[in-house]
Coordinates of C-alpha atoms and ligand atoms in Angstrom, one line a residue:
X264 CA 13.9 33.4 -12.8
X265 CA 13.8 30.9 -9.7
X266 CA 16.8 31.3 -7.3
X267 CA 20.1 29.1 -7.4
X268 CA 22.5 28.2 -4.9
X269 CA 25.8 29.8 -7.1
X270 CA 24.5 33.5 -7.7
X271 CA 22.6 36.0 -6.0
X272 CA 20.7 38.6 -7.8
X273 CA 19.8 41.6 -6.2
X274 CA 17.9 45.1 -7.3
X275 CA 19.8 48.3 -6.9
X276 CA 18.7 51.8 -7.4
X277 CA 20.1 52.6 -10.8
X278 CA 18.6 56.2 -10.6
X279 CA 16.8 58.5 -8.4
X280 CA 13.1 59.2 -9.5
X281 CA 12.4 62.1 -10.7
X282 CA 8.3 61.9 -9.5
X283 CA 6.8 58.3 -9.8
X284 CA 9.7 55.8 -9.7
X285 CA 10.1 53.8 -13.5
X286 CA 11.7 50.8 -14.2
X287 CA 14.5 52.5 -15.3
X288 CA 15.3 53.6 -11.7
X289 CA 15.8 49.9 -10.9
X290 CA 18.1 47.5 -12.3
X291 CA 18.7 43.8 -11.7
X292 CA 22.2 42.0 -11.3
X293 CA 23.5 38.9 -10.5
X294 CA 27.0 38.0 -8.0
X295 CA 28.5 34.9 -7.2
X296 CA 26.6 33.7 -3.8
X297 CA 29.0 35.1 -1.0
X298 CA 30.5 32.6 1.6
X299 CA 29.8 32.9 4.8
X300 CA 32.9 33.2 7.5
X301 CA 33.2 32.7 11.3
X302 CA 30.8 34.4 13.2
X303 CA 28.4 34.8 10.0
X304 CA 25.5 33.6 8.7
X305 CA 23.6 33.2 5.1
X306 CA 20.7 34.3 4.8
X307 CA 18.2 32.7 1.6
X308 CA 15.1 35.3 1.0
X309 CA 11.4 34.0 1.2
X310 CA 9.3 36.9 1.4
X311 CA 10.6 40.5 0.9
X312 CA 8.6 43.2 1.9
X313 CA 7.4 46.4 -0.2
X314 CA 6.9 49.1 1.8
X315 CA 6.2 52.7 1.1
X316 CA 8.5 54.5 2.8
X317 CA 11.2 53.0 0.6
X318 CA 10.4 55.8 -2.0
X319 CA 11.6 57.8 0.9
X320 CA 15.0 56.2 0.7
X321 CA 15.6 56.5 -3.3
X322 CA 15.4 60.4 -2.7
X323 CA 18.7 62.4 -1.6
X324 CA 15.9 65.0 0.5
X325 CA 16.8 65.4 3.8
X326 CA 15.2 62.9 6.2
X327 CA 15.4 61.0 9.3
X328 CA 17.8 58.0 7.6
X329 CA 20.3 58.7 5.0
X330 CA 19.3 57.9 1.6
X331 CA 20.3 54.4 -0.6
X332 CA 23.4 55.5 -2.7
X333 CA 23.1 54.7 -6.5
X334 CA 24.3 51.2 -7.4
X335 CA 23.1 49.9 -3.7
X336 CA 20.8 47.3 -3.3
X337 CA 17.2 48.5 -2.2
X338 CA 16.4 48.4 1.6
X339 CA 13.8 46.0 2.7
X340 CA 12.5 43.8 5.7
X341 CA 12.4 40.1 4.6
X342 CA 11.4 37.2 6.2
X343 CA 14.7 34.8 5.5
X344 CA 15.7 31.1 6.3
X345 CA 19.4 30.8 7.5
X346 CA 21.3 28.4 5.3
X347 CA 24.5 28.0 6.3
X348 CA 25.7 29.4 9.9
X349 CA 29.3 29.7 11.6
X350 CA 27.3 31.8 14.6
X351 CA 26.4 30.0 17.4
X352 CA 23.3 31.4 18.2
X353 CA 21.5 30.1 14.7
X354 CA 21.8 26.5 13.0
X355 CA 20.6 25.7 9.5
X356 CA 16.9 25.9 8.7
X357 CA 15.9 28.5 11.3
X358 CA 13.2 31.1 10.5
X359 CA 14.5 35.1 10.7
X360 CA 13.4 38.4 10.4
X361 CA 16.2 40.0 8.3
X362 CA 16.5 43.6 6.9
X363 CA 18.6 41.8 3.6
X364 CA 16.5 44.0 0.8
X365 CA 16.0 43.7 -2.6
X366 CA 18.4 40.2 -3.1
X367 CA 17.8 36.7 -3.3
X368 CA 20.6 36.4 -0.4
X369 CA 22.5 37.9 2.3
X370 CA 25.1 37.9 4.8
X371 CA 25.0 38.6 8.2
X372 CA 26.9 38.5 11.7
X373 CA 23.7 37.8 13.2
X374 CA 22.9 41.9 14.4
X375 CA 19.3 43.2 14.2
X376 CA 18.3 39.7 13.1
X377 CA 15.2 38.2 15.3
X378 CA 14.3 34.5 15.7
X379 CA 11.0 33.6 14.4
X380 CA 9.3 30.8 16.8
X381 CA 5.8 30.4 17.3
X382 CA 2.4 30.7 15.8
X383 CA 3.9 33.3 13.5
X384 CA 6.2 30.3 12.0
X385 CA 2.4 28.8 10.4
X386 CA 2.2 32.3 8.5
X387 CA 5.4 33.7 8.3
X388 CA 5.2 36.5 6.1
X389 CA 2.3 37.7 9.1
X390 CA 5.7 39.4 10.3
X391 CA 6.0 41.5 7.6
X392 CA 2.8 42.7 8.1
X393 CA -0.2 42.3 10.9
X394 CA 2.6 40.8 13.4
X395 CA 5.6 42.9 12.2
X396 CA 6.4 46.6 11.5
X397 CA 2.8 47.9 9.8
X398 CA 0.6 46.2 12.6
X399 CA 3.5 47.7 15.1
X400 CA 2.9 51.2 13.5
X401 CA -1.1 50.8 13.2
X402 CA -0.9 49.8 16.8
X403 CA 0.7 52.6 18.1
X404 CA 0.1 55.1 16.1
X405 CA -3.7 55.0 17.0
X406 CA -3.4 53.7 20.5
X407 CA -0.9 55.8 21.5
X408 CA -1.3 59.1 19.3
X409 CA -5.1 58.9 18.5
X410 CA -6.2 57.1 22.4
X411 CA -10.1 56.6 20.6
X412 CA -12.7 55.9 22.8
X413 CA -15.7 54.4 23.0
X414 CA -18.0 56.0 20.9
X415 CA -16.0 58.1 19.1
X416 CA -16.0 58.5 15.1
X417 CA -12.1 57.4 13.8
X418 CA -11.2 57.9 10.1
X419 CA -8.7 56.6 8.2
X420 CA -7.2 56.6 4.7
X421 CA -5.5 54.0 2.3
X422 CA -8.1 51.7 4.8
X423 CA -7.6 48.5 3.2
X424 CA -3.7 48.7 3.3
X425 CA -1.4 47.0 5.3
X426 CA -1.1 50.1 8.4
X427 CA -5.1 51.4 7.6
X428 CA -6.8 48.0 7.2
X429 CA -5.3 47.1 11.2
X430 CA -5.8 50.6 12.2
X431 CA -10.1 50.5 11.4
X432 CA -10.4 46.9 13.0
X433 CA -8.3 47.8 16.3
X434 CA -11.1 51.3 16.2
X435 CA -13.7 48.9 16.0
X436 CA -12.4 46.8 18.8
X437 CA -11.9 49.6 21.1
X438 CA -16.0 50.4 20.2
X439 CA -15.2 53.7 17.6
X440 CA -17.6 54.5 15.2
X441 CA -15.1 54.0 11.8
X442 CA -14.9 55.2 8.7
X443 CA -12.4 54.6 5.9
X444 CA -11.4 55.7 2.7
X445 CA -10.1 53.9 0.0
X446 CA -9.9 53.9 -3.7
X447 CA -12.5 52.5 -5.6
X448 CA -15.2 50.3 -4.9
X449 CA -14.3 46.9 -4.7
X450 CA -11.9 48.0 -1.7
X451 CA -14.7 49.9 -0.3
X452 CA -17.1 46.9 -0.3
X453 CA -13.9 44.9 1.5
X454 CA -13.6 47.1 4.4
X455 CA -17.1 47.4 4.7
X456 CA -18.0 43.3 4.5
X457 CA -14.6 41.7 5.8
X458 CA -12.9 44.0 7.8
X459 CA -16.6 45.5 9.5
X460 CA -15.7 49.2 9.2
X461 CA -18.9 51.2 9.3
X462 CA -18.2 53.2 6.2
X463 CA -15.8 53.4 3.6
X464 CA -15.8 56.3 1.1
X465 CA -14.2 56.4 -1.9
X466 CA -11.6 59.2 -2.3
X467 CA -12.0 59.0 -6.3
X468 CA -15.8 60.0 -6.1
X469 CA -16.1 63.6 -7.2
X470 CA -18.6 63.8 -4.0
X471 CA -16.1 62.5 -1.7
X472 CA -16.1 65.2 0.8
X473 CA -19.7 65.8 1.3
X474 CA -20.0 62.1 1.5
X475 CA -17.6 62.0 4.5
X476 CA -19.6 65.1 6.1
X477 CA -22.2 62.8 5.7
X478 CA -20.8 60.0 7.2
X479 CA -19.1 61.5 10.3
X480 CA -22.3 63.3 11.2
X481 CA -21.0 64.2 15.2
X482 CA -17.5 65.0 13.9
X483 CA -14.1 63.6 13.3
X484 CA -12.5 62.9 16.7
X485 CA -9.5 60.8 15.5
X486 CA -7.9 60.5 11.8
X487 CA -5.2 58.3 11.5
X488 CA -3.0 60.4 8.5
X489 CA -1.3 58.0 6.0
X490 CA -2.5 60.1 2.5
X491 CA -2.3 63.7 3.0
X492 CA -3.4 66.1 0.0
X493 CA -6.8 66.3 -1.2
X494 CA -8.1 63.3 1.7
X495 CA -7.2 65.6 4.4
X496 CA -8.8 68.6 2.9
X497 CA -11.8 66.8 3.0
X498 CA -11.0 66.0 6.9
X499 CA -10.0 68.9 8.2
X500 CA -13.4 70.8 8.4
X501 CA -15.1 67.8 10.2
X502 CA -12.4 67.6 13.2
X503 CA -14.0 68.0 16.2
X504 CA -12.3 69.9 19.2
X505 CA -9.5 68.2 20.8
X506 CA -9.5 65.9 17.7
X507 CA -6.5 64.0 17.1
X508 CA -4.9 63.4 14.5
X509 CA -1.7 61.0 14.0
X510 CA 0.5 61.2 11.2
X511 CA 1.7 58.2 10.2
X512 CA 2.4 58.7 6.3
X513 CA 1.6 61.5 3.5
X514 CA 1.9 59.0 0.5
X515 CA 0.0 61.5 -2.0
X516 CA 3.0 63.6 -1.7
X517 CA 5.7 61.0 -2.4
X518 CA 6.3 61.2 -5.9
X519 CA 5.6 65.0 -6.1
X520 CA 8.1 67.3 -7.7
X521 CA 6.7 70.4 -6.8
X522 CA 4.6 72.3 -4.5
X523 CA 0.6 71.6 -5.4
X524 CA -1.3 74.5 -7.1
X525 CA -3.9 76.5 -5.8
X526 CA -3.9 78.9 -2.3
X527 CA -2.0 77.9 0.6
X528 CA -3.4 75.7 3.1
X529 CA -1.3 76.4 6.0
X530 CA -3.2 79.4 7.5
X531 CA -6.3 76.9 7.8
X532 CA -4.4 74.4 8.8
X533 CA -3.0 76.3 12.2
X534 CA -6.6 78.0 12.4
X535 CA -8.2 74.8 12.6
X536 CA -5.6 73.5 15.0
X537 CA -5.5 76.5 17.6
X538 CA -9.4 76.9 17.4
X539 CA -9.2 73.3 18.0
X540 CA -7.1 72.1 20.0
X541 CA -6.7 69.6 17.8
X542 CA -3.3 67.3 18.4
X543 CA -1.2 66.6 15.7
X544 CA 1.7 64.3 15.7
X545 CA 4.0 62.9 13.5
X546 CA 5.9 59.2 14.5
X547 CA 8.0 57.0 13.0
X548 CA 7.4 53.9 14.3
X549 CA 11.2 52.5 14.3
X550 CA 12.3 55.3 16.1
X551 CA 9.9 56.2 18.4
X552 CA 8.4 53.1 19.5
X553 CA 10.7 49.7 19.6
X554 CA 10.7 49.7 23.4
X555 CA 7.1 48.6 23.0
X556 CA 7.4 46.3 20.4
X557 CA 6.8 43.2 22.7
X558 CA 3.6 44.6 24.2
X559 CA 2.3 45.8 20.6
X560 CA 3.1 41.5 19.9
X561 CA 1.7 40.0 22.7
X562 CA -1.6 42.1 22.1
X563 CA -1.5 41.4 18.5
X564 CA -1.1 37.8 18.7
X565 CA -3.9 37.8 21.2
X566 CA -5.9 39.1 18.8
X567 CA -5.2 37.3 15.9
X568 CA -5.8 33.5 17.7
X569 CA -9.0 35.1 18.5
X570 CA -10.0 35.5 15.2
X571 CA -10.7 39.1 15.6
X572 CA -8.4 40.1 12.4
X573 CA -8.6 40.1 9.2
X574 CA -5.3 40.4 7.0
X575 CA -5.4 40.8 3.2
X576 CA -2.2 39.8 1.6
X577 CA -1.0 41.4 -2.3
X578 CA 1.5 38.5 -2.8
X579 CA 3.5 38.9 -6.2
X580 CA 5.6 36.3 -7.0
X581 CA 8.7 37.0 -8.0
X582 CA 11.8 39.2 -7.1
X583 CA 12.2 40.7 -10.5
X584 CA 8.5 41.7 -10.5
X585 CA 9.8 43.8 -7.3
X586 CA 10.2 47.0 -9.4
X587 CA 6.8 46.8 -11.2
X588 CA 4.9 45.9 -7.8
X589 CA 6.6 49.0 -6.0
X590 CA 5.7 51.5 -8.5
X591 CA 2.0 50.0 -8.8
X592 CA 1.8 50.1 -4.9
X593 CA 2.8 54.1 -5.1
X594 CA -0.8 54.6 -7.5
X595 CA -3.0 52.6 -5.7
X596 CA -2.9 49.5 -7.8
X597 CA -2.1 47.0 -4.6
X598 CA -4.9 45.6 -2.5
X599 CA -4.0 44.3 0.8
X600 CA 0.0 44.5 2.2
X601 CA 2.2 43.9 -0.4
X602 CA 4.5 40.9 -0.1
X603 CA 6.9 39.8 -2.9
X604 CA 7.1 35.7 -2.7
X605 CA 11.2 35.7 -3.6
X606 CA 11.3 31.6 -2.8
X607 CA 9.3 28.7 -1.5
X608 CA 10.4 27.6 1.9
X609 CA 12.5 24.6 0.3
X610 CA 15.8 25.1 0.2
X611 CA 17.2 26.3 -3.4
X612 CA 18.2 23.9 -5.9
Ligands
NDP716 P1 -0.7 50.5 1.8 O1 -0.7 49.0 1.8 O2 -1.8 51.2 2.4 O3 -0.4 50.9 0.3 C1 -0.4 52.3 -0.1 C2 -1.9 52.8 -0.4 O4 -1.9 54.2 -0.3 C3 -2.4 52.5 -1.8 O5 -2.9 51.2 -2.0 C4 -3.5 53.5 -2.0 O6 -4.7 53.0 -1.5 C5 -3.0 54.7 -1.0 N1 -2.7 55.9 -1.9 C6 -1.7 56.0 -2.7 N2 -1.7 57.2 -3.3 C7 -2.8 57.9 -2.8 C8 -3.4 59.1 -3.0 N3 -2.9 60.0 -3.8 N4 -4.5 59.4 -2.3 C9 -5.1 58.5 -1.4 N5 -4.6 57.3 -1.2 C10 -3.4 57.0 -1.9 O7 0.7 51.0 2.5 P2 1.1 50.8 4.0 O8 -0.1 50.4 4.8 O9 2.3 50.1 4.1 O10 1.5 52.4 4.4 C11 0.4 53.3 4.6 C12 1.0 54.6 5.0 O11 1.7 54.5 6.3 C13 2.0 55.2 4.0 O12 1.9 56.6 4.0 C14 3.4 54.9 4.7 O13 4.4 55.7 4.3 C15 3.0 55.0 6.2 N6 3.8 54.3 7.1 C16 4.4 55.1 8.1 C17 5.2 54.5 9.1 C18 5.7 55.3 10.2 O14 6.6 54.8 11.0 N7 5.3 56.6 10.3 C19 5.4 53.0 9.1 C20 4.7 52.3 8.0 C21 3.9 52.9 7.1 P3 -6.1 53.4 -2.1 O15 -6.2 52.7 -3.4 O16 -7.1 52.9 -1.1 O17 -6.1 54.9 -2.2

């Protein structure tokens, strides 16, 4: 359903997921459009972005935010056009990046939101992704966490996603050796051909490990974590002393219930990283890096009007088909950063 200027439909969490999220856990509904009142702004959706840390955020575990409460709309950066302001610092018709969610529109007293201006106004669902928080974390994460250097062999998982996909092509800028691992072929053959990785393995292959021996020949001297399970088995082994290893996601484990069969790990694990000396760090990239957002921008832009990235966009069209993209993104089934097109860029009828 295309959106309308008298409601607003949004997508709440109707349930928490027990494992993989269902469309049960979601549930669509529709308010009258909210008026905005002095000092405010409203704010139409364009692009919504899916992200997978939003599983995160429909489970009551601990973490580092609190979780969504039932009945709340779902959390989500969104690439938004203001129409109608009573704040002075925005007219009608400017470009924003919003943190509105799941909904077709939002208010806002103007806080958190940023301006778009610029190149990024040609492509502007770029800062959602390559220009926005998943280049920001692929950025840091391996410049800051993984400093590769010339030469050196980088691996990294879910490599034709959003975070990996930027991660392999900033490697092969700085002159790494890279290798990445995906799922399947046809993504394999992608990072190989269009985003000039060296290797890409596929993680499905029942020979998957000794292919990656194979392929990292002189060691693993930097693996950029977003999978965790069965991927970094495979990796471990192959670090090489004073390896480094960031740890940016662990999305096999999202939707897991309980902990995996078969013997315990962990011994290895602090074997290999005291034998090692291997580095191991964890980041979230909203709290640990937005004092360097501008530089990570300034680089990123540079790079991009140079032609020196390549950005695969998995654009669904859609806000209903938010649920169904989000639970396909958690298995694998996106290819390239997933976008959801809520609305054209003309204003709503
Ligand atoms: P992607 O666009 O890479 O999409 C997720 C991909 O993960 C899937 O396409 C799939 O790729 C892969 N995947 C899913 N399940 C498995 C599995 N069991 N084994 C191996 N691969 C799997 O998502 P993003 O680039 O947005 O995010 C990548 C990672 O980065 C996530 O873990 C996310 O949580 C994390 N992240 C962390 C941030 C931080 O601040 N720490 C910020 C942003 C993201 P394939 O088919 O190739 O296996």
């Amino acid at each position: 359903m295309p959106q309308d200027r008298q409601t607003n439909r949004r997508i709440v969490l109707a349930s928490r997921p027990h494992g993989a999220p269902t469309a049960a856990d979601f549930r669509e509904e529709a308010q009258h459009l909210p008026t905005p009142g002095q000092g405010q702004l409203l704010l139409r959706t364009v692009w919504l972005s899916l992200d997978p840390y939003m599983r995160g955020r429909m489970s009551d575990a601990p973490s580092y935010v609190p979780p969504l409460a039932i009945n709340e709309t779902i959390c989500g950066g969104t690439v938004s056009i203001v129409e109608q302001s009573h704040h002075a610092d925005f007219k009608s018709g400017d470009w924003v990046l919003s943190y509105s969610g799941w909904q077709d529109f939002a208010l806002s007293d103007g806080s958190g939101l940023v301006k778009l201006s610029g190149p990024v106004l040609q492509h502007p669902s770029w800062a959602l992704g390559m220009l926005g928080m998943p280049g920001f974390t692929a950025y840091m994460g391996l410049l800051d966490i993984g400093n590769p250097q010339p030469g050196e062999t980088v691996v990294v998982a879910a490599a034709t996603g959003a975070v990996g996909s930027l991660v392999g092509q900033i490697a092969k800028i700085k002159g790494c050796h890279v290798v990445g691992i995906a799922g399947g072929a046809a993504k394999c053959r992608y990072a190989e051909d269009v985003l000039g990785f060296d290797r890409c393995l596929d993680h499905r292959d029942p020979n998957f490990a000794q292919q990656l021996s194979r392929h990292c020949s002189e060691g693993i001297d930097v693996y950029f974590e977003s999978v965790g399970g069965a991927v970094f088995n495979a990796v471990l082994p192959l670090m090489n002393t004073r390896g480094r290893i960031p740890v940016c996601g662990l999305i096999a484990d999202y939707n897991r219930t309980a902990p995996s069969a078969g013997p315990d790990q962990l011994p290895l694990l602090q074997s290999a990283i005291l034998r090692k000396r291997l580095r191991v760090q964890g980041f979230i990239i909203t709290q640990d890096y937005g004092h360097r957002f501008d530089e990570f921008f300034r680089q990123m832009s540079q790079w991009v009007a140079q032609g020196r990235l390549q950005f695969r966009e998995d654009i669904v069209d859609g806000l209903d088909n938010a649920p169904e993209a989000f639970i396909g993104m958690l298995e694998g089934k996106n290819f390239g950063k997933v976008v959801i097109r809520v609305a054209g860029d003309k204003p709503a009828p």
